[in-house]
PDB file of N, CA and C in Angstrom:
ATOM      1  N   MET K   1      25.293   5.632   0.238  1.00  0.00           N
ATOM      2  CA  MET K   1      25.757   4.520  -0.806  1.00  0.00           C
ATOM      3  C   MET K   1      23.944   5.469  -2.253  1.00  0.00           C
ATOM      4  N   PRO K   2      24.054   5.888  -3.475  1.00  0.00           N
ATOM      5  CA  PRO K   2      23.045   6.612  -4.005  1.00  0.00           C
ATOM      6  C   PRO K   2      22.615   5.454  -4.307  1.00  0.00           C
ATOM      7  N   ARG K   3      21.183   5.215  -3.932  1.00  0.00           N
ATOM      8  CA  ARG K   3      20.745   3.832  -5.235  1.00  0.00           C
ATOM      9  C   ARG K   3      20.356   4.400  -6.576  1.00  0.00           C
ATOM     10  N   GLY K   4      20.201   3.439  -7.820  1.00  0.00           N
ATOM     11  CA  GLY K   4      19.635   3.524  -8.576  1.00  0.00           C
ATOM     12  C   GLY K   4      18.494   3.833  -9.364  1.00  0.00           C
ATOM     13  N   PRO K   5      18.482   4.637 -10.258  1.00  0.00           N
ATOM     14  CA  PRO K   5      16.946   4.730 -11.310  1.00  0.00           C
ATOM     15  C   PRO K   5      16.199   3.921 -11.047  1.00  0.00           C
ATOM     16  N   ARG K   6      14.729   4.152 -10.307  1.00  0.00           N
ATOM     17  CA  ARG K   6      13.704   3.945 -10.567  1.00  0.00           C
ATOM     18  C   ARG K   6      13.508   2.670 -11.822  1.00  0.00           C
ATOM     19  N   LEU K   7      12.867   1.556 -11.872  1.00  0.00           N
ATOM     20  CA  LEU K   7      12.167   1.218 -12.765  1.00  0.00           C
ATOM     21  C   LEU K   7      10.870   1.316 -12.838  1.00  0.00           C
ATOM     22  N   ASP K   8      10.550   1.885 -14.505  1.00  0.00           N
ATOM     23  CA  ASP K   8       9.271   2.437 -13.932  1.00  0.00           C
ATOM     24  C   ASP K   8       8.930   1.807 -15.733  1.00  0.00           C
ATOM     25  N   SER K   9       8.936   0.254 -16.272  1.00  0.00           N
ATOM     26  CA  SER K   9       8.495   0.061 -17.296  1.00  0.00           C
ATOM     27  C   SER K   9       6.843  -0.805 -16.911  1.00  0.00           C
ATOM     28  N   PRO K  10       6.100  -1.745 -17.534  1.00  0.00           N
ATOM     29  CA  PRO K  10       5.020  -2.354 -17.399  1.00  0.00           C
ATOM     30  C   PRO K  10       5.017  -3.477 -17.038  1.00  0.00           C
ATOM     31  N   GLY K  11       4.735  -3.638 -15.534  1.00  0.00           N
ATOM     32  CA  GLY K  11       4.771  -4.789 -15.067  1.00  0.00           C
ATOM     33  C   GLY K  11       6.830  -4.993 -14.430  1.00  0.00           C
ATOM     34  N   THR K  12       6.170  -4.201 -13.518  1.00  0.00           N
ATOM     35  CA  THR K  12       7.470  -4.182 -13.748  1.00  0.00           C
ATOM     36  C   THR K  12       6.761  -3.759 -11.675  1.00  0.00           C
ATOM     37  N   LEU K  13       7.315  -4.122 -10.672  1.00  0.00           N
ATOM     38  CA  LEU K  13       6.558  -4.912  -9.611  1.00  0.00           C
ATOM     39  C   LEU K  13       7.215  -3.359  -8.915  1.00  0.00           C
ATOM     40  N   HIS K  14       6.572  -2.460  -7.717  1.00  0.00           N
ATOM     41  CA  HIS K  14       6.865  -1.312  -7.454  1.00  0.00           C
ATOM     42  C   HIS K  14       6.570  -1.863  -5.070  1.00  0.00           C
ATOM     43  N   HIS K  15       6.948  -1.474  -4.378  1.00  0.00           N
ATOM     44  CA  HIS K  15       6.928  -1.925  -2.775  1.00  0.00           C
ATOM     45  C   HIS K  15       6.707  -0.592  -2.985  1.00  0.00           C
ATOM     46  N   VAL K  16       6.096  -1.139  -1.560  1.00  0.00           N
ATOM     47  CA  VAL K  16       5.042  -0.041  -1.881  1.00  0.00           C
ATOM     48  C   VAL K  16       4.926   0.598   0.389  1.00  0.00           C
ATOM     49  N   ILE K  17       5.597   1.528   0.662  1.00  0.00           N
ATOM     50  CA  ILE K  17       5.131   1.645   2.208  1.00  0.00           C
ATOM     51  C   ILE K  17       4.524   2.788   2.487  1.00  0.00           C
ATOM     52  N   ILE K  18       3.000   2.218   3.227  1.00  0.00           N
ATOM     53  CA  ILE K  18       2.397   3.324   3.937  1.00  0.00           C
ATOM     54  C   ILE K  18       2.272   3.533   5.439  1.00  0.00           C
ATOM     55  N   ARG K  19       2.530   5.026   5.669  1.00  0.00           N
ATOM     56  CA  ARG K  19       2.914   4.869   7.209  1.00  0.00           C
ATOM     57  C   ARG K  19       2.402   6.234   7.655  1.00  0.00           C
ATOM     58  N   GLY K  20       1.511   5.963   9.302  1.00  0.00           N
ATOM     59  CA  GLY K  20       1.309   7.555   9.479  1.00  0.00           C
ATOM     60  C   GLY K  20       2.860   8.713  10.439  1.00  0.00           C
ATOM     61  N   ILE K  21       2.183   9.569  10.428  1.00  0.00           N
ATOM     62  CA  ILE K  21       3.403  10.793  10.487  1.00  0.00           C
ATOM     63  C   ILE K  21       3.855   9.685  12.222  1.00  0.00           C
ATOM     64  N   GLU K  22       4.612   9.672  12.259  1.00  0.00           N
ATOM     65  CA  GLU K  22       5.717   9.079  13.908  1.00  0.00           C
ATOM     66  C   GLU K  22       4.963   7.891  13.856  1.00  0.00           C
ATOM     67  N   LYS K  23       5.043   6.943  13.052  1.00  0.00           N
ATOM     68  CA  LYS K  23       4.474   5.307  13.003  1.00  0.00           C
ATOM     69  C   LYS K  23       2.645   5.647  14.071  1.00  0.00           C
ATOM     70  N   ARG K  24       2.191   5.934  14.046  1.00  0.00           N
ATOM     71  CA  ARG K  24       0.680   6.251  14.215  1.00  0.00           C
ATOM     72  C   ARG K  24      -0.075   5.556  13.390  1.00  0.00           C
ATOM     73  N   GLU K  25      -0.946   5.036  13.727  1.00  0.00           N
ATOM     74  CA  GLU K  25      -2.090   4.420  13.475  1.00  0.00           C
ATOM     75  C   GLU K  25      -2.811   5.478  12.160  1.00  0.00           C
ATOM     76  N   ILE K  26      -3.011   4.735  11.018  1.00  0.00           N
ATOM     77  CA  ILE K  26      -3.622   5.719   9.566  1.00  0.00           C
ATOM     78  C   ILE K  26      -5.237   4.872   9.658  1.00  0.00           C
ATOM     79  N   VAL K  27      -5.452   4.123  10.393  1.00  0.00           N
ATOM     80  CA  VAL K  27      -6.713   4.314  10.795  1.00  0.00           C
ATOM     81  C   VAL K  27      -7.066   3.917  12.105  1.00  0.00           C
ATOM     82  N   ALA K  28      -8.271   4.428  11.902  1.00  0.00           N
ATOM     83  CA  ALA K  28      -8.804   4.296  13.432  1.00  0.00           C
ATOM     84  C   ALA K  28      -9.418   2.286  13.694  1.00  0.00           C
ATOM     85  N   ASP K  29     -10.339   1.868  12.478  1.00  0.00           N
ATOM     86  CA  ASP K  29     -10.951   1.254  13.464  1.00  0.00           C
ATOM     87  C   ASP K  29     -10.471   0.651  12.160  1.00  0.00           C
ATOM     88  N   ASP K  30     -11.821  -0.576  12.740  1.00  0.00           N
ATOM     89  CA  ASP K  30     -11.846  -1.976  11.715  1.00  0.00           C
ATOM     90  C   ASP K  30     -13.218  -0.938  10.135  1.00  0.00           C
ATOM     91  N   LYS K  31     -14.424  -0.372  11.340  1.00  0.00           N
ATOM     92  CA  LYS K  31     -14.597   0.506   9.648  1.00  0.00           C
ATOM     93  C   LYS K  31     -14.048   1.123   8.525  1.00  0.00           C
ATOM     94  N   ASP K  32     -13.089   1.598   9.818  1.00  0.00           N
ATOM     95  CA  ASP K  32     -11.807   2.809   8.667  1.00  0.00           C
ATOM     96  C   ASP K  32     -10.538   2.320   8.285  1.00  0.00           C
ATOM     97  N   ARG K  33     -10.566   1.117   8.534  1.00  0.00           N
ATOM     98  CA  ARG K  33      -9.388  -0.118   7.821  1.00  0.00           C
ATOM     99  C   ARG K  33     -10.862  -0.365   5.955  1.00  0.00           C
ATOM    100  N   GLY K  34     -11.438  -0.852   6.698  1.00  0.00           N
ATOM    101  CA  GLY K  34     -12.743  -1.259   5.401  1.00  0.00           C
ATOM    102  C   GLY K  34     -12.405  -0.011   4.124  1.00  0.00           C
ATOM    103  N   ILE K  35     -12.434   0.823   4.939  1.00  0.00           N
ATOM    104  CA  ILE K  35     -13.399   2.355   3.889  1.00  0.00           C
ATOM    105  C   ILE K  35     -11.762   2.191   3.033  1.00  0.00           C
ATOM    106  N   PHE K  36     -10.509   2.306   3.720  1.00  0.00           N
ATOM    107  CA  PHE K  36      -8.295   2.569   3.064  1.00  0.00           C
ATOM    108  C   PHE K  36      -8.938   1.412   2.172  1.00  0.00           C
ATOM    109  N   VAL K  37      -8.859   1.285   2.590  1.00  0.00           N
ATOM    110  CA  VAL K  37      -9.339  -1.090   1.433  1.00  0.00           C
ATOM    111  C   VAL K  37     -10.185  -0.484   0.281  1.00  0.00           C
ATOM    112  N   SER K  38     -11.363  -0.821   0.835  1.00  0.00           N
ATOM    113  CA  SER K  38     -11.563  -0.055  -1.013  1.00  0.00           C
ATOM    114  C   SER K  38     -11.407   1.003  -1.721  1.00  0.00           C
ATOM    115  N   ARG K  39     -10.798   1.858  -1.158  1.00  0.00           N
ATOM    116  CA  ARG K  39     -10.000   3.090  -1.724  1.00  0.00           C
ATOM    117  C   ARG K  39      -8.964   2.785  -2.731  1.00  0.00           C
ATOM    118  N   MET K  40      -8.411   2.136  -2.161  1.00  0.00           N
ATOM    119  CA  MET K  40      -6.861   1.607  -2.684  1.00  0.00           C
ATOM    120  C   MET K  40      -7.325   0.842  -3.850  1.00  0.00           C
ATOM    121  N   GLY K  41      -8.288  -0.087  -4.001  1.00  0.00           N
ATOM    122  CA  GLY K  41      -9.351  -1.139  -4.551  1.00  0.00           C
ATOM    123  C   GLY K  41     -10.084  -0.545  -6.070  1.00  0.00           C
ATOM    124  N   SER K  42     -10.506   0.555  -5.657  1.00  0.00           N
ATOM    125  CA  SER K  42     -10.862   1.737  -6.943  1.00  0.00           C
ATOM    126  C   SER K  42      -9.871   2.199  -7.291  1.00  0.00           C
ATOM    127  N   VAL K  43      -9.057   2.699  -6.330  1.00  0.00           N
ATOM    128  CA  VAL K  43      -7.504   3.512  -7.179  1.00  0.00           C
ATOM    129  C   VAL K  43      -7.079   2.657  -8.462  1.00  0.00           C
ATOM    130  N   ALA K  44      -5.862   0.519  -7.803  1.00  0.00           N
ATOM    131  CA  ALA K  44      -6.255   0.425  -8.601  1.00  0.00           C
ATOM    132  C   ALA K  44      -6.318   0.350  -9.513  1.00  0.00           C
ATOM    133  N   LEU K  45      -8.407  -0.130  -9.359  1.00  0.00           N
ATOM    134  CA  LEU K  45      -8.931  -0.687 -11.092  1.00  0.00           C
ATOM    135  C   LEU K  45      -8.677   0.321 -11.854  1.00  0.00           C
ATOM    136  N   LYS K  46      -9.279   1.934 -11.604  1.00  0.00           N
ATOM    137  CA  LYS K  46      -9.746   2.724 -12.581  1.00  0.00           C
ATOM    138  C   LYS K  46      -7.685   2.782 -12.942  1.00  0.00           C
ATOM    139  N   THR K  47      -6.390   2.417 -12.183  1.00  0.00           N
ATOM    140  CA  THR K  47      -5.465   3.362 -13.287  1.00  0.00           C
ATOM    141  C   THR K  47      -5.435   1.637 -13.867  1.00  0.00           C
ATOM    142  N   GLY K  48      -5.359   0.350 -13.533  1.00  0.00           N
ATOM    143  CA  GLY K  48      -5.562  -0.901 -14.131  1.00  0.00           C
ATOM    144  C   GLY K  48      -3.982  -1.382 -13.118  1.00  0.00           C
ATOM    145  N   THR K  49      -4.683  -1.667 -11.915  1.00  0.00           N
ATOM    146  CA  THR K  49      -2.746  -1.270 -11.096  1.00  0.00           C
ATOM    147  C   THR K  49      -3.478  -3.091 -10.571  1.00  0.00           C
ATOM    148  N   ASN K  50      -2.194  -3.738 -10.552  1.00  0.00           N
ATOM    149  CA  ASN K  50      -2.590  -5.340  -9.899  1.00  0.00           C
ATOM    150  C   ASN K  50      -1.498  -5.130  -8.557  1.00  0.00           C
ATOM    151  N   GLU K  51      -3.149  -5.399  -7.091  1.00  0.00           N
ATOM    152  CA  GLU K  51      -2.340  -4.569  -6.320  1.00  0.00           C
ATOM    153  C   GLU K  51      -2.061  -6.691  -5.190  1.00  0.00           C
ATOM    154  N   LYS K  52      -1.319  -6.623  -5.092  1.00  0.00           N
ATOM    155  CA  LYS K  52      -0.810  -7.401  -3.919  1.00  0.00           C
ATOM    156  C   LYS K  52      -0.576  -7.778  -2.434  1.00  0.00           C
ATOM    157  N   GLN K  53      -0.900  -7.571  -1.599  1.00  0.00           N
ATOM    158  CA  GLN K  53      -0.740  -7.114  -0.922  1.00  0.00           C
ATOM    159  C   GLN K  53      -0.027  -8.818   0.490  1.00  0.00           C
ATOM    160  N   LYS K  54       1.264  -7.795   1.467  1.00  0.00           N
ATOM    161  CA  LYS K  54       1.233  -9.006   2.406  1.00  0.00           C
ATOM    162  C   LYS K  54      -0.185  -8.959   3.442  1.00  0.00           C
ATOM    163  N   THR K  55       0.094 -10.031   4.258  1.00  0.00           N
ATOM    164  CA  THR K  55      -0.992  -9.931   5.106  1.00  0.00           C
ATOM    165  C   THR K  55      -0.936  -9.722   7.428  1.00  0.00           C
ATOM    166  N   LYS K  56      -0.176  -9.565   7.716  1.00  0.00           N
ATOM    167  CA  LYS K  56       0.201  -8.987   8.852  1.00  0.00           C
ATOM    168  C   LYS K  56      -1.039  -6.842   9.359  1.00  0.00           C
ATOM    169  N   GLU K  57      -0.800  -7.011  10.426  1.00  0.00           N
ATOM    170  CA  GLU K  57      -1.881  -5.691  10.591  1.00  0.00           C
ATOM    171  C   GLU K  57      -0.973  -4.468  12.385  1.00  0.00           C
ATOM    172  N   PRO K  58       0.040  -4.651  12.029  1.00  0.00           N
ATOM    173  CA  PRO K  58       0.351  -3.692  12.847  1.00  0.00           C
ATOM    174  C   PRO K  58       1.197  -2.404  12.826  1.00  0.00           C
ATOM    175  N   HIS K  59       0.420  -1.744  13.233  1.00  0.00           N
ATOM    176  CA  HIS K  59       0.191  -0.574  13.436  1.00  0.00           C
ATOM    177  C   HIS K  59      -1.399   0.232  12.912  1.00  0.00           C
ATOM    178  N   GLY K  60      -2.082  -0.683  12.911  1.00  0.00           N
ATOM    179  CA  GLY K  60      -3.727  -0.647  12.409  1.00  0.00           C
ATOM    180  C   GLY K  60      -3.801  -0.761  11.091  1.00  0.00           C
ATOM    181  N   CYS K  61      -2.533  -1.361  10.317  1.00  0.00           N
ATOM    182  CA  CYS K  61      -3.151  -0.861   8.924  1.00  0.00           C
ATOM    183  C   CYS K  61      -2.925  -2.422   8.602  1.00  0.00           C
ATOM    184  N   GLN K  62      -3.932  -2.276   7.644  1.00  0.00           N
ATOM    185  CA  GLN K  62      -3.638  -3.900   6.923  1.00  0.00           C
ATOM    186  C   GLN K  62      -2.681  -4.177   5.723  1.00  0.00           C
ATOM    187  N   GLY K  63      -2.105  -5.330   5.485  1.00  0.00           N
ATOM    188  CA  GLY K  63      -1.441  -5.469   4.716  1.00  0.00           C
ATOM    189  C   GLY K  63       0.031  -5.206   6.000  1.00  0.00           C
ATOM    190  N   ASP K  64       0.816  -5.387   6.589  1.00  0.00           N
ATOM    191  CA  ASP K  64       1.258  -4.230   7.404  1.00  0.00           C
ATOM    192  C   ASP K  64       1.757  -2.966   6.722  1.00  0.00           C
ATOM    193  N   ALA K  65       1.203  -2.124   6.656  1.00  0.00           N
ATOM    194  CA  ALA K  65       1.826  -0.673   5.385  1.00  0.00           C
ATOM    195  C   ALA K  65       2.136  -0.950   4.760  1.00  0.00           C
ATOM    196  N   HIS K  66       2.196  -2.389   4.195  1.00  0.00           N
ATOM    197  CA  HIS K  66       3.301  -2.827   2.154  1.00  0.00           C
ATOM    198  C   HIS K  66       2.385  -3.359   1.890  1.00  0.00           C
ATOM    199  N   ASN K  67       2.881  -2.543   0.998  1.00  0.00           N
ATOM    200  CA  ASN K  67       2.112  -3.439  -0.543  1.00  0.00           C
ATOM    201  C   ASN K  67       2.417  -3.414  -1.817  1.00  0.00           C
ATOM    202  N   TYR K  68       2.483  -4.901  -2.458  1.00  0.00           N
ATOM    203  CA  TYR K  68       3.198  -4.663  -3.979  1.00  0.00           C
ATOM    204  C   TYR K  68       2.589  -4.431  -5.597  1.00  0.00           C
ATOM    205  N   VAL K  69       2.242  -3.435  -6.076  1.00  0.00           N
ATOM    206  CA  VAL K  69       2.061  -2.377  -6.823  1.00  0.00           C
ATOM    207  C   VAL K  69       2.899  -3.010  -8.201  1.00  0.00           C
ATOM    208  N   ASN K  70       1.801  -3.351  -9.926  1.00  0.00           N
ATOM    209  CA  ASN K  70       2.945  -3.555 -10.479  1.00  0.00           C
ATOM    210  C   ASN K  70       1.059  -2.516 -11.633  1.00  0.00           C
TER     211      ASN K  70
END
């Protein structure tokens, strides 16, 4: 069944999943993870996005590859 249209109004919460190809890790080590998180934070600041991350770390990614942004 197709899903309905995406809500895109100010304050709407979006669920973002970030994954590597074939579920591979998207960061190599803690240094790489820090760079990734820093870049995500920079984009959030530049765009006025509020970012809320779940905190588990399977597949080598902070937030178990799930972020919530609005």
